[in-house]
């Protein structure tokens, strides 16, 4: 019943993200504070894990706080699910974009799966569905939140080496 509740909650959230009703509340979001809040929540849920945070910029993003919190927490909690080791979160800025990168040192992902990771219910391995207890909607939610913020997701992974998921917010 808990998995069904999680699935329904994620489907409703995804449905809201996809509807063009304009219900989002845009404001200037202090990303360092939001990232720290997600990290603190993740640390409480995973007290034996190391979650490093590197805030290299104090840049903010114009957007919807609830949506951005949802996307970032999905990426961070996914990294924790698929890694037994530490997770590193980095907020940085370069000449073209602000970047939120979440790196894990888990099993990595075979390159053939990367283009499909943001599809609803897509699983790299069907056996992972029962191990992690996820709904299969987390990265679809991340994709839709980023699209609503004129941003996108980049995924780098090497089997056996871990993965890095980067939310890219263009400056222009």
Short mmCIF file of C-alpha atoms in Angstrom, two decimals:
data_model
loop_
_atom_site.label_atom_id
_atom_site.label_comp_id
_atom_site.label_asym_id
_atom_site.label_seq_id
_atom_site.Cartn_x
_atom_site.Cartn_y
_atom_site.Cartn_z
CA UNK A 1 0.00 0.00 0.00
CA UNK A 2 2.95 2.35 0.66
CA UNK A 3 4.35 1.75 -2.83
CA UNK A 4 0.92 2.41 -4.35
CA UNK A 5 0.65 5.64 -2.35
CA UNK A 6 4.10 6.73 -3.55
CA UNK A 7 3.20 5.89 -7.13
CA UNK A 8 -0.05 7.87 -6.98
CA UNK A 9 1.70 10.83 -5.33
CA UNK A 10 4.39 10.87 -8.04
CA UNK A 11 1.82 10.51 -10.85
CA UNK A 12 -0.21 13.42 -9.47
CA UNK A 13 2.92 15.56 -9.14
CA UNK A 14 3.99 14.73 -12.69
CA UNK A 15 0.48 15.53 -13.95
CA UNK A 16 0.63 18.96 -12.26
CA UNK A 17 4.03 19.62 -13.80
CA UNK A 18 2.74 18.81 -17.27
CA UNK A 19 -0.44 20.89 -17.04
CA UNK A 20 -0.14 24.43 -18.42
CA UNK A 21 -2.36 26.00 -15.75
CA UNK A 22 0.34 28.42 -14.58
CA UNK A 23 0.04 27.36 -10.94
CA UNK A 24 3.75 27.60 -10.27
CA UNK A 25 4.98 30.34 -7.98
CA UNK A 26 8.07 31.97 -9.45
CA UNK A 27 10.50 33.74 -7.18
CA UNK A 28 14.23 34.14 -6.75
CA UNK A 29 15.43 30.87 -5.19
CA UNK A 30 18.53 30.80 -2.99
CA UNK A 31 20.00 27.61 -4.42
CA UNK A 32 22.69 27.26 -1.75
CA UNK A 33 19.98 27.20 0.93
CA UNK A 34 17.79 24.81 -1.05
CA UNK A 35 20.71 22.44 -1.70
CA UNK A 36 21.70 22.55 1.97
CA UNK A 37 18.12 21.75 2.98
CA UNK A 38 18.01 18.74 0.64
CA UNK A 39 21.40 17.58 1.92
CA UNK A 40 20.23 17.88 5.54
CA UNK A 41 17.08 15.85 4.79
CA UNK A 42 19.15 13.21 2.97
CA UNK A 43 21.63 13.04 5.86
CA UNK A 44 18.80 12.50 8.36
CA UNK A 45 17.41 9.67 6.25
CA UNK A 46 20.89 8.19 5.69
CA UNK A 47 22.87 8.89 8.88
CA UNK A 48 25.73 6.51 8.06
CA UNK A 49 26.41 8.00 4.63
CA UNK A 50 28.75 10.79 3.62
CA UNK A 51 27.09 13.56 1.63
CA UNK A 52 29.63 16.19 0.60
CA UNK A 53 28.47 19.58 -0.53
CA UNK A 54 30.52 22.11 -2.53
CA UNK A 55 28.92 25.52 -3.02
CA UNK A 56 31.13 27.34 -5.51
CA UNK A 57 28.69 30.15 -6.27
CA UNK A 58 25.94 32.02 -4.47
CA UNK A 59 23.91 32.38 -7.67
CA UNK A 60 20.16 32.09 -7.37
CA UNK A 61 17.61 30.77 -9.87
CA UNK A 62 14.27 32.26 -10.79
CA UNK A 63 11.73 29.51 -10.35
CA UNK A 64 9.25 27.54 -8.31
CA UNK A 65 10.69 26.44 -4.95
CA UNK A 66 8.57 23.28 -4.57
CA UNK A 67 9.38 22.11 -8.07
CA UNK A 68 13.12 22.72 -7.73
CA UNK A 69 13.17 21.08 -4.30
CA UNK A 70 11.42 18.04 -5.79
CA UNK A 71 13.89 17.75 -8.68
CA UNK A 72 17.00 18.18 -6.56
CA UNK A 73 15.84 15.80 -3.85
CA UNK A 74 15.01 13.19 -6.52
CA UNK A 75 18.53 13.38 -7.94
CA UNK A 76 20.20 13.30 -4.50
CA UNK A 77 18.08 10.43 -3.15
CA UNK A 78 18.64 8.46 -6.39
CA UNK A 79 22.39 8.85 -5.92
CA UNK A 80 22.07 7.55 -2.38
CA UNK A 81 19.97 4.57 -3.54
CA UNK A 82 22.51 3.44 -6.10
CA UNK A 83 25.72 4.07 -4.18
CA UNK A 84 27.05 2.46 -1.03
CA UNK A 85 29.67 5.14 -0.68
CA UNK A 86 29.63 8.91 -0.53
CA UNK A 87 27.61 11.29 -2.68
CA UNK A 88 28.96 14.68 -3.75
CA UNK A 89 26.75 17.68 -4.53
CA UNK A 90 28.27 20.66 -6.36
CA UNK A 91 26.64 24.02 -7.22
CA UNK A 92 28.81 25.96 -9.66
CA UNK A 93 28.69 28.60 -12.36
CA UNK A 94 30.62 28.96 -15.60
CA UNK A 95 30.37 31.40 -18.51
CA UNK A 96 27.22 29.82 -19.93
CA UNK A 97 25.30 28.16 -17.08
CA UNK A 98 24.79 27.38 -13.44
CA UNK A 99 25.20 23.69 -12.71
CA UNK A 100 23.99 21.44 -9.94
CA UNK A 101 25.95 18.18 -10.15
CA UNK A 102 25.26 15.12 -8.01
CA UNK A 103 27.91 12.41 -8.22
CA UNK A 104 27.81 8.94 -6.78
CA UNK A 105 30.41 6.20 -6.80
CA UNK A 106 28.02 3.32 -7.36
CA UNK A 107 27.80 0.68 -10.09
CA UNK A 108 27.33 3.17 -12.92
CA UNK A 109 25.00 2.83 -15.89
CA UNK A 110 25.63 1.16 -19.23
CA UNK A 111 25.64 3.86 -21.95
CA UNK A 112 22.76 2.21 -23.85
CA UNK A 113 20.38 3.05 -20.99
CA UNK A 114 21.27 6.73 -20.52
CA UNK A 115 19.00 8.18 -23.27
CA UNK A 116 15.96 6.48 -21.71
CA UNK A 117 16.54 7.20 -18.00
CA UNK A 118 14.07 10.11 -17.90
CA UNK A 119 11.23 8.07 -19.41
CA UNK A 120 8.37 7.18 -17.09
CA UNK A 121 8.79 3.77 -15.46
CA UNK A 122 12.04 3.02 -17.31
CA UNK A 123 14.37 0.79 -15.29
CA UNK A 124 17.94 -0.14 -16.13
CA UNK A 125 17.31 -3.54 -14.57
CA UNK A 126 13.88 -4.81 -13.64
CA UNK A 127 15.34 -6.29 -10.44
CA UNK A 128 16.27 -2.78 -9.25
CA UNK A 129 12.59 -1.89 -8.95
CA UNK A 130 12.14 -4.13 -5.92
CA UNK A 131 15.54 -3.37 -4.38
CA UNK A 132 15.11 0.41 -4.32
CA UNK A 133 11.37 0.73 -3.86
CA UNK A 134 11.15 3.66 -6.27
CA UNK A 135 8.19 4.46 -8.50
CA UNK A 136 10.15 4.81 -11.74
CA UNK A 137 8.98 8.42 -12.06
CA UNK A 138 11.73 10.35 -10.27
CA UNK A 139 13.87 11.24 -13.26
CA UNK A 140 10.76 11.96 -15.37
CA UNK A 141 9.78 14.49 -12.69
CA UNK A 142 13.31 15.95 -12.76
CA UNK A 143 13.14 16.32 -16.55
CA UNK A 144 9.78 18.12 -16.44
CA UNK A 145 10.83 20.45 -13.62
CA UNK A 146 14.00 21.39 -15.49
CA UNK A 147 12.09 21.96 -18.73
CA UNK A 148 9.72 24.30 -16.84
CA UNK A 149 12.83 26.23 -15.72
CA UNK A 150 14.41 26.34 -19.22
CA UNK A 151 17.05 23.91 -17.97
CA UNK A 152 18.07 20.36 -18.83
CA UNK A 153 19.64 17.25 -17.35
CA UNK A 154 23.02 15.88 -18.38
CA UNK A 155 24.01 12.35 -17.36
CA UNK A 156 27.53 10.97 -17.33
CA UNK A 157 28.21 7.43 -16.20
CA UNK A 158 30.76 4.67 -16.52
CA UNK A 159 29.89 1.12 -15.51
CA UNK A 160 31.75 0.34 -12.30
CA UNK A 161 32.76 3.99 -11.81
CA UNK A 162 29.58 5.76 -10.73
CA UNK A 163 27.36 8.43 -12.23
CA UNK A 164 27.02 12.21 -12.30
CA UNK A 165 23.65 13.85 -12.90
CA UNK A 166 23.90 17.57 -13.71
CA UNK A 167 21.01 20.02 -13.79
CA UNK A 168 22.08 22.78 -16.18
CA UNK A 169 20.45 26.22 -15.86
CA UNK A 170 21.54 28.40 -18.84
CA UNK A 171 22.40 31.99 -17.98
CA UNK A 172 20.75 33.42 -21.10
#
